[in-house]
Amino acid sequence: MRIRRHRRWMAPVVAAAAVGLALTGCTGDIAGEDAADTDCADYEEYGTFDDAEVTVAGTILDLEADRLSESWADFETCTGISVDYQGSSEFEAQIAVLAEGGNAPDVGIVPQPGLLNRLAAGGWLIPASQPVVDNIDEWWDPIWKEYATVDGEVYAAPLMASIKGYIWYSPAEFEENGYEIPATLDELTALSEQIASDSGRQPWCVGLESGDATGWPGTDWIEDYVLRLHGPEVYDQWVTHGIPFNDPQIAEAFDGVGAYLKNEEMVNAGIGNVSTLVTEAFQTGGLPILDGECSLHHQASFYETFWNPDGGDANTVASDGTVFAFLLPPEEAGGGLQVTGGGEFPVAFRDAEEVEAFRHYLSSDLWANNRVSLGGVISANKGLDPEVASSELLVQSIEILQNPETTFRFDGSDLMPGAVGADSFWKGIVAWVGGEDTAQVLDTIEASWPAS
């Protein structure tokens, strides 16, 4: 296995670095070494190329970046297209500036439909080719295509996915105390009160700190409650400003979440009082469960990787393991399965056959199975075999995404304009858990919504 560092597009990036806008961070460009050892039958439809190269950038770092590069190593070997990936935590902040300056990579892995919309509005994106669109239609629920469509033009297929709204817990604690997985929001409240009574401490542990993005885990709570209390139609109206942010239905969702996040009897177990919600990093917010100091933690499927912060596999994610998770229940027993989640979209900045061949591969069931089998992630691609996932929870998550009865909605803050979804909503959560009342916070966020 060889690490290659082609930098055809680095010269303009270095120029951008002079004004503090360079993409930096880990790289993970791993190519297949020997075509003779690779079965290329599955890659014939993507063609063959001589000395073709595709540059890719995104927010995916470290081990996940290496796995991403490994997922297309055989594609490189079989097609002759060299793929160079650079990850950066500053990607989202820099990509529009790089695009405007003509310095964007060939492909950007965009984690937010709102950012995709902004890049499309800037005129910097290349529409998806017909083979990519055909794969979207074949392998994804139609809602995913809507997230990558601007003014009737489709710009990308989805890539990976996550499910939000999981409640993490200790299976051993639940078994020892006879706790049942709640079937309704009211039962979740009853369970929380029972745990508080039995343990003499708060049941929930929470971490909202995330640097400049502090508050975003709280927005996930709100989005889950809006979807469960009022359904997908209201959710869609809310994220597109079809109803104001301070609509009474949204206020009801805030107050439902506030019964936990603003309640000293509910948080912050193993950490401190309510004030510690905004100082505890989201990465460590759930870890008191491991020490028996907390019982419940709300976070997405990707939190699976945080249970072994020092690496290794000491803590297992399974129904009979160290930790496991159940979905935030519906309002009514037997209510439909409604989940929020996230994902990425590989958009193109260069119109070239090798770029579209690469995006065609990323949109396929072949790529989804190749990447998910490497561990740690899932995809909503319906051609993905759930059994290749690396844990019981991820198998369950894939089955939820592939279930035609599931109502899926993308993370609401990622769909809102950046001035709201990546600014006033986050700040509003911080102010709200800090003591501001719901009406005041919602009025402030509503006032920040762009006029056009």
XYZ file of C-alpha atoms in Angstrom:
452
model
C 0.000 0.000 0.000
C 1.510 3.281 -1.094
C 0.712 6.855 -0.136
C 0.874 9.180 -3.122
C 0.858 12.930 -2.920
C 0.148 14.354 -6.361
C -0.410 18.076 -6.146
C -1.403 19.256 -9.632
C -3.845 21.644 -8.041
C -1.639 22.625 -5.127
C -0.048 25.655 -6.781
C -3.213 27.733 -6.694
C -3.995 26.390 -3.224
C -0.618 27.542 -1.996
C -1.456 30.944 -3.409
C -4.666 30.888 -1.432
C -2.692 29.974 1.668
C -1.026 33.360 1.457
C -4.332 34.837 2.538
C -5.041 32.091 5.009
C -7.396 30.058 2.862
C -5.409 26.940 2.032
C -6.795 23.472 2.320
C -4.598 21.661 4.770
C -4.917 18.568 6.842
C -4.543 14.882 6.399
C -4.235 13.115 3.121
C -5.225 9.603 2.317
C -4.587 8.928 -1.317
C -4.046 5.212 -1.501
C -3.821 3.538 -4.876
C -4.003 -0.027 -5.931
C -0.556 -1.318 -6.741
C -0.856 -4.138 -9.150
C -3.543 -4.414 -11.802
C -2.617 -8.031 -12.314
C -3.902 -8.799 -8.809
C -7.183 -6.916 -9.276
C -10.380 -8.248 -10.827
C -11.387 -5.374 -13.092
C -14.589 -6.915 -14.457
C -16.741 -4.721 -12.207
C -14.967 -1.560 -13.392
C -15.190 -1.978 -17.182
C -18.189 0.361 -17.467
C -16.073 3.295 -16.235
C -13.616 3.035 -19.141
C -9.850 3.289 -19.208
C -7.718 6.412 -19.284
C -4.082 7.348 -19.820
C -2.464 9.592 -17.201
C -5.811 10.944 -16.032
C -6.046 12.492 -12.592
C -8.903 13.662 -10.363
C -8.350 15.850 -7.314
C -10.795 15.545 -4.430
C -11.264 17.508 -1.200
C -13.588 17.253 1.771
C -13.930 17.264 5.542
C -13.129 13.574 6.010
C -9.900 13.103 7.971
C -7.480 10.609 9.453
C -8.552 6.943 9.478
C -11.778 7.731 7.641
C -9.796 9.487 4.910
C -7.575 6.445 4.494
C -10.615 4.188 4.243
C -12.180 6.530 1.708
C -9.094 6.371 -0.478
C -8.944 2.604 -0.091
C -12.537 2.410 -1.344
C -11.485 3.629 -4.787
C -8.038 1.970 -5.001
C -9.281 -0.765 -7.374
C -11.083 1.882 -9.454
C -7.745 3.654 -9.893
C -5.993 0.447 -10.858
C -8.629 -0.634 -13.352
C -9.397 2.715 -15.012
C -5.977 4.364 -14.937
C -7.467 7.403 -13.193
C -5.346 8.624 -10.295
C -7.465 10.063 -7.466
C -5.816 12.450 -5.009
C -7.743 13.246 -1.834
C -7.078 16.037 0.659
C -9.108 16.414 3.831
C -9.404 19.593 5.862
C -11.521 20.705 8.791
C -11.652 24.096 7.037
C -13.080 22.695 3.801
C -16.604 24.044 4.313
C -15.324 27.541 5.053
C -12.821 27.570 2.193
C -14.441 25.808 -0.736
C -16.554 28.729 -1.997
C -13.549 31.060 -1.825
C -11.414 28.545 -3.715
C -14.150 28.078 -6.320
C -14.530 31.813 -6.824
C -10.798 32.090 -7.343
C -10.742 29.215 -9.832
C -8.761 27.064 -7.413
C -11.307 24.430 -6.434
C -10.463 20.717 -6.618
C -12.064 18.664 -9.376
C -14.489 17.153 -6.844
C -15.576 18.518 -3.477
C -17.315 16.220 -1.001
C -19.927 18.618 0.354
C -21.650 17.635 3.622
C -24.505 20.149 3.455
C -27.252 20.663 0.839
C -27.230 24.334 1.837
C -23.570 24.619 0.811
C -24.304 22.704 -2.416
C -27.025 25.256 -3.173
C -24.624 28.121 -2.528
C -21.966 26.642 -4.830
C -24.554 26.011 -7.559
C -25.868 29.565 -7.222
C -22.303 30.795 -7.719
C -22.217 29.026 -11.084
C -19.228 26.895 -10.071
C -20.711 23.396 -10.267
C -20.897 20.954 -13.167
C -24.278 19.147 -13.418
C -24.227 15.417 -12.788
C -23.845 13.279 -15.916
C -26.676 10.990 -17.027
C -25.016 7.801 -15.644
C -24.819 9.483 -12.220
C -28.461 10.582 -12.411
C -29.475 7.078 -13.499
C -27.751 5.614 -10.440
C -29.507 8.107 -8.140
C -32.861 7.081 -9.581
C -32.031 3.392 -9.212
C -30.382 3.317 -5.806
C -31.783 6.129 -3.642
C -35.048 7.267 -2.157
C -36.234 10.283 -4.207
C -35.835 12.653 -1.235
C -32.039 12.331 -1.567
C -32.181 13.516 -5.194
C -34.085 16.620 -4.091
C -31.242 17.554 -1.725
C -28.791 17.671 -4.661
C -31.111 19.463 -7.098
C -31.071 23.231 -7.634
C -33.487 24.917 -10.041
C -34.242 21.567 -11.664
C -30.585 20.641 -12.211
C -29.109 17.597 -10.428
C -25.537 18.214 -9.271
C -24.480 15.078 -7.384
C -25.397 11.676 -6.057
C -25.367 11.078 -2.295
C -22.296 9.389 -0.850
C -22.351 8.192 2.777
C -25.069 8.778 5.369
C -25.729 8.913 9.092
C -28.847 8.576 11.217
C -29.435 11.082 13.979
C -31.677 10.820 16.999
C -30.125 7.753 18.585
C -30.285 7.454 22.386
C -27.160 5.693 23.650
C -27.330 3.568 26.802
C -25.692 0.718 28.702
C -27.459 -2.622 27.971
C -26.121 -3.999 31.267
C -27.663 -1.136 33.272
C -30.999 -1.558 31.507
C -31.028 -5.318 32.140
C -29.982 -4.983 35.782
C -32.734 -2.453 36.509
C -35.424 -3.906 34.263
C -35.607 -0.792 32.086
C -37.501 -1.141 28.791
C -36.808 0.676 25.538
C -39.430 3.464 25.441
C -42.039 3.298 22.682
C -43.248 6.919 22.950
C -41.913 10.303 23.975
C -43.984 10.088 27.157
C -42.390 6.731 27.974
C -38.964 8.306 27.465
C -39.894 10.947 30.028
C -41.093 8.247 32.425
C -37.891 6.253 31.919
C -35.771 9.355 32.580
C -37.674 10.078 35.796
C -37.374 6.428 36.878
C -33.612 6.439 36.339
C -33.292 9.697 38.278
C -35.292 8.205 41.155
C -33.376 4.916 41.183
C -29.892 6.397 40.814
C -30.229 9.645 42.738
C -28.554 11.536 39.886
C -29.460 13.063 36.570
C -30.110 10.456 33.850
C -28.780 12.401 30.822
C -25.272 13.513 29.855
C -24.810 16.113 27.120
C -21.955 17.868 25.313
C -22.726 20.827 23.045
C -19.212 22.266 22.724
C -17.768 22.164 19.195
C -15.560 25.215 18.759
C -17.128 27.785 16.448
C -20.017 25.359 15.896
C -20.899 25.023 19.605
C -24.592 24.346 19.962
C -25.085 22.119 16.901
C -25.830 18.941 18.891
C -28.740 20.854 20.425
C -30.099 21.658 16.965
C -30.225 17.904 16.304
C -32.451 17.478 19.369
C -34.813 20.188 18.085
C -34.960 18.731 14.563
C -35.830 15.285 15.943
C -38.651 16.751 18.024
C -40.075 18.861 15.169
C -40.228 15.763 12.930
C -41.771 13.528 15.596
C -44.257 16.045 16.986
C -45.433 17.635 13.747
C -44.399 15.386 10.853
C -42.465 15.864 7.604
C -44.722 18.541 6.098
C -44.161 20.971 8.966
C -40.470 20.002 9.035
C -40.134 20.877 5.327
C -41.971 24.164 5.823
C -39.735 25.032 8.776
C -36.390 24.433 7.002
C -37.502 26.392 3.907
C -39.096 29.237 5.885
C -42.560 28.275 4.704
C -43.447 28.915 8.331
C -41.485 31.305 10.556
C -38.817 29.971 12.870
C -40.852 31.247 15.826
C -43.980 29.336 14.788
C -45.803 27.861 17.831
C -45.110 24.334 16.546
C -41.371 24.976 16.664
C -41.728 26.526 20.115
C -43.448 23.307 21.237
C -40.472 21.289 20.009
C -38.048 23.559 21.879
C -40.056 23.212 25.081
C -40.143 19.429 24.698
C -36.353 19.336 24.439
C -36.043 21.941 27.179
C -37.671 19.512 29.606
C -34.311 17.724 29.432
C -31.628 20.232 28.427
C -32.772 23.082 30.680
C -33.650 20.869 33.637
C -31.109 20.506 36.479
C -32.769 17.232 37.464
C -32.110 15.776 33.994
C -28.597 17.004 33.065
C -25.606 16.908 33.168
C -24.843 13.490 34.658
C -21.198 12.745 35.397
C -20.175 16.214 34.238
C -21.886 18.984 36.229
C -24.932 21.242 36.063
C -26.778 22.714 33.069
C -24.034 25.299 32.503
C -21.600 22.522 31.559
C -23.614 21.603 28.458
C -21.806 24.280 26.435
C -18.344 23.552 27.866
C -18.393 19.762 27.450
C -17.144 18.661 24.014
C -19.683 16.738 21.986
C -17.067 14.043 21.421
C -16.895 13.255 25.168
C -20.439 14.132 26.229
C -21.643 10.523 26.321
C -18.593 8.898 27.888
C -19.888 9.063 31.522
C -22.118 6.133 30.512
C -18.984 3.962 30.496
C -18.349 4.763 34.173
C -21.955 4.278 35.271
C -22.260 8.009 35.962
C -24.843 8.620 33.214
C -27.568 6.533 31.601
C -28.737 8.287 28.408
C -27.021 10.265 25.654
C -28.537 11.692 22.439
C -26.222 11.534 19.425
C -26.006 10.210 15.847
C -24.920 6.805 14.568
C -21.436 8.174 13.907
C -20.915 8.430 17.680
C -20.056 4.737 17.541
C -16.448 5.683 16.849
C -16.212 7.809 20.019
C -16.721 4.997 22.540
C -13.059 4.025 22.330
C -11.443 7.475 22.505
C -7.971 5.995 22.901
C -8.442 3.473 20.099
C -8.803 -0.276 20.407
C -12.014 -2.185 20.952
C -12.403 -2.256 24.744
C -15.953 -0.909 24.459
C -18.269 -2.741 22.094
C -21.370 -1.371 20.385
C -23.991 -4.116 20.444
C -27.263 -5.054 22.095
C -25.208 -7.238 24.466
C -22.138 -4.992 24.392
C -20.808 -2.102 26.457
C -23.127 0.408 24.818
C -25.975 0.353 22.343
C -28.628 2.770 21.111
C -32.327 3.077 20.340
C -34.019 5.715 18.218
C -35.802 8.627 19.840
C -39.347 7.207 19.880
C -42.393 8.660 18.096
C -44.997 10.734 19.897
C -47.581 7.960 19.667
C -47.002 4.221 20.039
C -46.812 2.546 16.659
C -46.194 5.859 14.944
C -44.350 5.733 11.659
C -40.576 5.492 11.591
C -39.327 9.065 11.171
C -35.608 9.827 11.297
C -33.276 12.710 10.618
C -29.803 12.247 9.291
C -26.954 13.571 7.238
C -24.724 12.707 4.328
C -22.339 14.022 1.701
C -22.545 14.952 -1.968
C -19.488 14.789 -4.295
C -19.935 17.862 -6.510
C -17.770 18.549 -9.581
C -15.936 21.768 -10.404
C -14.274 20.510 -13.606
C -16.055 19.202 -16.691
C -14.027 16.173 -17.754
C -14.716 12.535 -18.635
C -12.438 11.223 -15.891
C -14.223 13.330 -13.280
C -17.617 11.976 -14.299
C -16.277 8.416 -14.513
C -15.140 8.822 -10.908
C -18.480 10.295 -9.797
C -20.290 7.518 -11.680
C -18.366 4.980 -9.592
C -19.087 6.842 -6.326
C -22.807 6.761 -7.111
C -22.843 2.984 -7.628
C -23.845 0.142 -5.340
C -20.344 -1.246 -5.982
C -18.704 1.721 -4.264
C -21.223 1.683 -1.383
C -20.453 -1.966 -0.632
C -16.713 -1.424 -1.022
C -16.632 1.534 1.395
C -19.069 0.277 4.044
C -17.264 -3.071 4.233
C -14.148 -1.177 5.373
C -15.977 -0.141 8.544
C -17.378 2.786 10.509
C -19.882 4.240 8.017
C -23.171 3.563 6.252
C -24.882 4.655 3.058
C -28.518 5.041 2.027
C -27.740 3.283 -1.278
C -30.424 0.603 -1.675
C -27.937 -1.703 -3.383
C -25.846 -1.860 -0.212
C -25.879 -5.206 1.621
C -26.503 -4.312 5.302
C -24.533 -7.360 6.404
C -21.239 -5.831 5.227
C -21.519 -3.100 7.908
C -19.092 -3.245 10.800
C -21.536 -3.359 13.724
C -25.032 -4.391 14.755
C -26.032 -0.737 15.051
C -24.805 0.121 11.553
C -26.618 -2.905 10.100
C -29.788 -1.652 11.798
C -29.153 1.893 10.504
C -28.805 0.717 6.904
C -32.015 -1.295 7.191
C -33.804 1.818 8.506
C -32.567 3.899 5.566
C -33.533 1.197 3.062
C -36.989 0.642 4.585
C -39.572 2.131 2.182
C -41.770 2.933 5.209
C -39.104 5.198 6.742
C -39.665 8.935 6.542
C -36.183 10.444 6.239
C -35.344 14.109 6.480
C -31.906 15.671 6.148
C -30.462 17.574 9.091
C -32.553 20.748 9.209
C -29.757 23.181 10.026
C -27.819 21.877 7.001
C -30.799 22.758 4.791
C -31.288 26.269 6.159
C -29.367 29.307 4.904
C -25.920 29.518 6.461
C -26.850 32.664 8.408
C -29.370 30.535 10.314
C -28.320 26.896 10.113
C -24.624 27.533 10.727
C -24.889 30.610 12.889
C -27.991 31.953 14.655
C -29.500 28.481 15.294
C -26.269 27.282 16.965
C -25.919 30.514 18.944
C -29.595 30.398 19.863
C -29.161 26.957 21.404
C -26.264 28.248 23.509
C -28.302 31.237 24.709
C -31.344 29.048 25.328
C -29.625 26.472 27.555
C -27.897 29.453 29.194
C -31.211 30.799 30.428
C -32.970 32.766 27.662
C -36.599 31.772 27.239
C -37.891 29.971 24.163
C -39.833 32.913 22.713
C -36.869 35.270 22.939
C -34.498 32.807 21.295
C -36.909 31.916 18.482
C -37.630 35.585 17.754
C -33.893 36.272 17.475
C -33.333 33.352 15.094
C -36.363 34.355 13.007
C -34.974 37.892 12.675
C -31.713 36.461 11.294
C -33.376 34.624 8.380
C -32.151 36.248 5.128
C -34.732 38.318 3.278
C -33.988 36.535 0.005
